[in-house]
Short mmCIF file of C-alpha atoms in Angstrom, two decimals:
data_model
loop_
_atom_site.label_atom_id
_atom_site.label_comp_id
_atom_site.label_asym_id
_atom_site.label_seq_id
_atom_site.Cartn_x
_atom_site.Cartn_y
_atom_site.Cartn_z
CA ASN A 76 -39.72 12.60 2.79
CA MET A 77 -37.55 14.71 0.52
CA LEU A 78 -35.80 16.41 3.44
CA LEU A 79 -34.52 13.07 4.70
CA GLN A 80 -33.61 11.94 1.19
CA ARG A 81 -31.69 15.15 0.53
CA HIS A 82 -29.73 14.99 3.76
CA CYS A 83 -28.42 11.42 3.84
CA TYR A 84 -24.67 11.56 3.40
CA SER A 85 -21.71 9.24 3.18
CA SER A 86 -18.25 8.46 2.02
CA ALA A 87 -16.38 5.71 0.31
CA PRO A 88 -13.46 4.16 2.18
CA ARG A 89 -9.99 5.10 1.00
CA LEU A 90 -8.72 2.61 -1.57
CA LEU A 91 -5.28 4.04 -2.32
CA LEU A 92 -2.46 5.87 -0.62
CA ARG A 93 -2.80 9.60 -0.87
CA LYS A 94 -1.09 11.20 -3.82
CA SER A 95 2.01 13.22 -3.08
CA SER A 96 1.51 16.97 -2.84
CA SER A 97 4.27 17.26 -5.44
CA SER A 98 2.13 15.51 -8.05
CA SER A 99 2.50 17.02 -11.49
CA SER A 100 -1.25 17.12 -11.93
CA SER A 101 -2.74 20.59 -11.40
CA ARG A 102 -6.22 19.22 -10.93
CA ALA A 103 -7.42 19.27 -7.31
CA PRO A 104 -8.27 15.80 -5.93
CA LYS A 105 -11.94 15.01 -5.53
CA ARG A 106 -13.03 15.46 -1.95
CA VAL A 107 -14.24 12.44 -0.03
CA LEU A 108 -17.78 13.03 1.21
CA PRO A 109 -18.32 16.62 -0.02
CA GLY A 110 -20.30 18.80 2.35
CA ILE A 111 -19.58 16.61 5.38
CA HIS A 112 -17.14 17.96 7.95
CA ARG A 113 -17.04 15.01 10.36
CA ILE A 114 -18.44 11.59 11.21
CA ILE A 115 -19.20 10.75 14.84
CA LEU A 116 -19.62 7.16 16.05
CA ILE A 117 -21.15 6.60 19.48
CA ARG A 118 -21.44 3.37 21.42
CA HIS A 119 -24.60 3.12 23.52
CA GLY A 120 -24.49 3.98 27.20
CA GLU A 121 -24.23 1.37 29.95
CA SER A 122 -27.03 -1.18 29.57
CA LEU A 123 -28.58 -3.70 31.91
CA GLY A 124 -26.70 -6.41 30.01
CA ASN A 125 -23.39 -4.67 30.64
CA ILE A 126 -23.79 -5.01 34.40
CA ASP A 127 -25.59 -8.37 34.51
CA GLU A 128 -25.26 -10.72 31.53
CA ARG A 129 -27.98 -12.94 32.97
CA ALA A 130 -30.48 -10.35 31.70
CA TYR A 131 -30.08 -11.81 28.20
CA GLY A 132 -31.67 -15.06 29.41
CA GLU A 133 -34.95 -13.34 30.21
CA THR A 134 -35.05 -10.31 27.93
CA ALA A 135 -34.52 -10.22 24.16
CA ASP A 136 -31.17 -8.57 23.39
CA TRP A 137 -32.77 -5.84 21.28
CA ARG A 138 -35.04 -4.91 24.23
CA ILE A 139 -32.27 -4.55 26.83
CA PRO A 140 -32.56 -1.00 28.28
CA LEU A 141 -30.01 1.48 29.56
CA THR A 142 -29.28 1.78 33.24
CA ASN A 143 -29.65 5.16 34.93
CA ARG A 144 -25.88 5.50 34.71
CA GLY A 145 -26.12 4.74 30.99
CA ARG A 146 -28.58 7.58 30.51
CA GLU A 147 -26.23 9.94 32.32
CA GLN A 148 -23.36 8.80 30.11
CA ALA A 149 -25.48 9.45 27.02
CA ARG A 150 -26.23 13.01 28.22
CA VAL A 151 -22.50 13.64 28.60
CA ALA A 152 -21.96 12.28 25.09
CA GLY A 153 -24.68 14.63 23.85
CA LYS A 154 -22.89 17.61 25.38
CA LYS A 155 -19.70 16.61 23.60
CA VAL A 156 -21.52 16.25 20.27
CA ALA A 157 -23.11 19.68 20.78
CA SER A 158 -19.71 21.23 21.46
CA LEU A 159 -18.36 19.74 18.23
CA ILE A 160 -21.11 21.05 15.97
CA MET A 161 -21.37 24.51 17.51
CA PRO A 162 -19.30 27.22 15.75
CA SER A 163 -16.56 28.51 18.03
CA ASP A 164 -16.49 32.12 19.18
CA ILE A 165 -13.10 32.54 17.52
CA ASN A 166 -14.55 31.66 14.14
CA ALA A 167 -17.90 33.41 14.62
CA ASN A 168 -17.09 36.16 12.12
CA THR A 169 -15.34 33.97 9.58
CA ALA A 170 -16.49 31.66 6.84
CA GLU A 171 -15.92 28.78 9.26
CA GLY A 172 -18.25 30.39 11.78
CA THR A 173 -21.02 31.01 9.26
CA ARG A 174 -21.21 27.43 8.04
CA SER A 175 -24.41 25.47 8.52
CA ASN A 176 -23.44 23.27 11.47
CA ASN A 177 -26.14 20.66 11.01
CA ILE A 178 -26.27 17.03 12.05
CA PHE A 179 -27.95 13.89 10.73
CA PHE A 180 -28.40 10.84 12.98
CA TYR A 181 -28.39 7.13 12.18
CA VAL A 182 -29.36 4.75 14.98
CA SER A 183 -29.49 1.02 15.59
CA PRO A 184 -33.05 -0.21 16.33
CA TYR A 185 -32.01 -1.71 19.68
CA LEU A 186 -33.64 -0.12 22.71
CA ARG A 187 -30.33 0.80 24.34
CA THR A 188 -29.13 2.72 21.28
CA ARG A 189 -32.48 4.45 20.81
CA GLN A 190 -32.47 5.49 24.48
CA THR A 191 -28.89 6.72 24.08
CA LEU A 192 -29.95 8.85 21.13
CA ARG A 193 -32.90 10.25 23.07
CA GLU A 194 -30.57 11.53 25.77
CA ILE A 195 -28.17 12.95 23.18
CA LEU A 196 -30.99 14.83 21.46
CA HIS A 197 -31.74 16.71 24.70
CA GLU A 198 -28.40 18.48 24.18
CA ILE A 199 -28.75 19.33 20.46
CA PRO A 200 -30.72 22.38 19.24
CA SER A 201 -33.65 21.03 17.21
CA ASP A 202 -33.05 23.46 14.35
CA GLN A 203 -29.66 21.83 13.72
CA ILE A 204 -31.06 18.31 13.39
CA LEU A 205 -31.54 17.45 9.72
CA GLY A 206 -33.07 14.06 10.34
CA ILE A 207 -33.00 10.73 12.17
CA ARG A 208 -32.94 7.33 10.49
CA GLU A 209 -33.01 3.86 12.00
CA ASP A 210 -30.93 1.22 10.23
CA PRO A 211 -30.83 -2.46 11.33
CA ARG A 212 -27.47 -3.00 9.62
CA ILE A 213 -25.69 -1.16 12.43
CA SER A 214 -27.28 -3.39 15.09
CA GLU A 215 -25.43 -5.52 17.62
CA GLN A 216 -23.86 -8.83 16.62
CA GLN A 217 -26.51 -11.57 16.84
CA PHE A 218 -25.72 -14.08 19.57
CA GLY A 219 -28.84 -16.23 19.20
CA ASN A 220 -32.20 -15.66 20.87
CA PHE A 221 -32.58 -15.88 24.65
CA GLN A 222 -29.10 -16.60 25.93
CA SER A 223 -28.13 -18.97 28.70
CA HIS A 224 -25.49 -17.25 30.78
CA HIS A 225 -23.32 -20.36 31.19
CA THR A 226 -23.62 -21.33 27.52
CA MET A 227 -22.70 -17.80 26.46
CA GLN A 228 -19.60 -17.84 28.66
CA ASP A 229 -18.51 -21.09 27.01
CA ASN A 230 -19.18 -19.63 23.55
CA LYS A 231 -17.15 -16.50 24.29
CA ALA A 232 -14.24 -18.64 25.49
CA SER A 233 -14.44 -20.59 22.22
CA ARG A 234 -14.52 -17.31 20.29
CA THR A 235 -11.31 -16.18 21.97
CA ASN A 236 -9.57 -19.40 20.91
CA PHE A 237 -11.03 -19.44 17.40
CA GLY A 238 -10.71 -15.74 16.58
CA ARG A 239 -13.27 -12.99 17.12
CA PHE A 240 -13.71 -12.06 13.47
CA PHE A 241 -14.56 -15.48 12.05
CA TYR A 242 -16.17 -17.20 15.05
CA ARG A 243 -19.92 -17.63 14.48
CA PHE A 244 -22.14 -17.97 17.53
CA PRO A 245 -24.24 -21.16 17.30
CA GLU A 246 -28.02 -21.40 17.14
CA GLY A 247 -28.63 -18.53 14.75
CA GLY A 248 -25.81 -16.23 15.81
CA GLU A 249 -23.44 -14.17 13.67
CA SER A 250 -19.71 -13.95 13.21
CA GLY A 251 -17.79 -10.69 13.17
CA PHE A 252 -17.44 -11.30 9.43
CA ASP A 253 -21.25 -11.27 9.09
CA VAL A 254 -21.46 -7.93 10.89
CA TYR A 255 -18.63 -6.58 8.72
CA ASN A 256 -20.62 -7.45 5.60
CA ARG A 257 -23.79 -5.70 6.71
CA VAL A 258 -21.87 -2.64 7.94
CA SER A 259 -20.21 -2.54 4.51
CA GLY A 260 -23.68 -2.46 2.96
CA PHE A 261 -24.61 0.41 5.25
CA ILE A 262 -21.54 2.37 4.11
CA GLY A 263 -22.52 1.68 0.51
CA THR A 264 -25.96 3.18 1.14
CA LEU A 265 -24.37 6.26 2.70
CA LYS A 266 -22.20 6.61 -0.39
CA ARG A 267 -25.18 6.45 -2.75
CA ASP A 268 -27.23 8.85 -0.64
CA SER A 269 -24.37 11.32 -0.65
CA ALA A 270 -23.90 11.06 -4.41
CA GLU A 271 -27.58 11.85 -4.96
CA TYR A 272 -27.41 15.06 -2.94
CA TYR A 273 -23.84 16.30 -3.35
CA ASN A 274 -22.87 16.23 -7.01
CA ASP A 275 -20.95 19.52 -7.07
CA ASP A 276 -18.14 19.99 -4.54
CA GLU A 277 -17.86 23.74 -5.05
CA ALA A 278 -21.58 24.36 -4.67
CA GLN A 279 -21.48 22.75 -1.19
CA GLU A 280 -18.22 24.30 -0.03
CA GLY A 281 -19.86 26.21 2.82
CA ASP A 282 -21.61 23.19 4.32
CA SER A 283 -20.38 21.74 7.59
CA THR A 284 -22.69 18.81 8.18
CA THR A 285 -21.96 16.09 10.73
CA ILE A 286 -23.10 12.49 10.48
CA CYS A 287 -23.67 10.84 13.87
CA ILE A 288 -24.09 7.05 14.09
CA VAL A 289 -25.34 5.61 17.39
CA THR A 290 -24.45 1.94 17.44
CA HIS A 291 -22.72 -0.86 19.38
CA GLY A 292 -19.11 -1.56 20.29
CA LEU A 293 -18.39 -4.35 17.81
CA SER A 294 -20.36 -2.72 14.98
CA LEU A 295 -18.47 0.52 15.61
CA ARG A 296 -15.09 -1.20 15.33
CA LEU A 297 -16.15 -3.06 12.19
CA PHE A 298 -17.31 0.21 10.65
CA LEU A 299 -13.81 1.56 11.24
CA MET A 300 -12.25 -1.66 9.92
CA ARG A 301 -14.17 -1.31 6.68
CA TRP A 302 -13.68 2.45 6.40
CA PHE A 303 -9.91 2.47 6.97
CA GLN A 304 -9.31 -1.03 5.57
CA TYR A 305 -7.78 -2.45 8.71
CA SER A 306 -6.77 -6.10 8.34
CA VAL A 307 -8.31 -9.01 10.25
CA HIS A 308 -5.13 -9.16 12.35
CA GLU A 309 -5.51 -5.47 13.23
CA PHE A 310 -9.17 -5.97 14.15
CA GLU A 311 -8.27 -8.90 16.41
CA ARG A 312 -5.91 -6.64 18.36
CA SER A 313 -8.49 -3.88 18.83
CA TYR A 314 -10.89 -3.21 21.71
CA ASN A 315 -14.43 -1.89 22.02
CA PRO A 316 -14.69 1.75 23.09
CA LYS A 317 -16.23 2.46 26.48
CA ASN A 318 -19.97 2.92 26.89
CA ALA A 319 -21.16 6.23 25.39
CA ALA A 320 -17.71 6.90 23.93
CA VAL A 321 -17.75 9.59 21.23
CA VAL A 322 -15.42 8.52 18.41
CA VAL A 323 -14.64 11.29 15.94
CA LEU A 324 -13.55 11.17 12.30
CA GLU A 325 -12.61 14.69 11.24
CA ARG A 326 -11.88 15.92 7.73
CA ASP A 327 -8.24 16.89 7.29
CA PRO A 328 -6.93 19.65 4.97
CA GLY A 329 -6.36 17.07 2.23
CA GLY A 330 -10.03 16.13 2.20
CA TRP A 331 -9.71 12.72 3.89
CA PHE A 332 -11.32 11.71 7.17
CA GLU A 333 -8.93 11.00 10.03
CA LEU A 334 -9.70 9.03 13.17
CA SER A 335 -8.88 11.00 16.30
CA PRO A 336 -5.49 9.78 17.60
CA VAL A 337 -6.92 9.53 21.12
CA ASP A 338 -9.76 7.29 19.92
CA ARG A 339 -7.46 5.24 17.69
CA ILE A 340 -5.01 4.52 20.50
CA ALA A 341 -7.79 3.76 23.00
CA MET A 342 -9.19 1.09 20.64
CA GLY A 343 -5.77 -0.32 19.72
CA PHE A 344 -5.79 0.46 16.00
CA PRO A 345 -2.49 1.26 14.22
CA SER A 346 -1.60 4.63 12.75
CA TYR A 347 -2.24 5.18 9.06
CA GLN A 348 1.41 4.71 8.11
CA GLU A 349 1.71 1.51 10.17
CA GLN A 350 -1.30 -0.30 8.72
CA GLU A 351 -0.61 -3.83 7.58
CA ARG A 352 -1.92 -3.17 4.05
CA PHE A 353 1.03 -0.82 3.46
CA ARG A 354 3.62 -2.86 5.36
CA LEU A 355 2.83 -5.87 3.16
CA MET A 356 4.34 -4.03 0.21
CA HIS A 357 7.75 -4.13 1.94
CA ASP A 358 7.48 -7.33 3.99
CA TYR A 359 5.89 -10.31 2.26
CA SER A 360 6.59 -12.49 5.30
CA LEU A 361 3.49 -10.95 6.91
CA LEU A 362 1.43 -13.13 4.57
CA ASP A 363 2.62 -16.16 6.59
CA LYS A 364 1.27 -14.72 9.82
CA SER A 365 -1.35 -16.96 11.44
CA ALA A 366 -1.43 -15.78 15.05
CA TRP A 367 -2.05 -12.43 16.72
#
């Protein structure tokens, strides 16, 4: 479907510090993700597994449904998404107000994320929805097949001692590192899709498209880890957002995407200036760090 192919967008993570505004070069820096105004990441609403982990022993993880409360949470998330993509009254008669405020959705194939998206879509005008794509790479971490509650509790205790990023769940499970790798592949696909459609920044200057990714708590944090190049130590100190949390990355005047300070603080990630990758340049002793 050409419509879906034409409206798949992405960005590459930042690799370098931003250039100083006093740079002698008169050439404007290339915009990250041209045509895209924001990226929204949403964790699924409350699921049956969130309130009773014994459900995983009888129901396949990918078939765990939302609770009624989870559906209500997803509706609230949908209202917030709608408010973000709607042009404000203040800007109604300006170039900002006349932009095409469209949205493209990516969703994990798990039932709880699909049901979350269904509730969100009730709040979004259909003529603003460019497309919906399912992608298994933004699925939940694999914990094995049917999960014994007691065994899972033991495994999670071991994960805490070993480290959340590198601990691999036994019997066919994944580590956080495994999820990081597949989320990285997903970002790479977004980058290629974007390059195919947006090859002229100026031609797409009036676009204000939003990408919305409906996923899971760990996958969401690992997306941010890859995007902003947080270190393993910084990931280990972070927390999942709440069910149906709407995490927003907004384009700043310089063309980069910035994580909302409220969302960043809630998840325990450092500010841009305080990231370990920059601090290493001034404090090599951080390379000896083994605990967090």
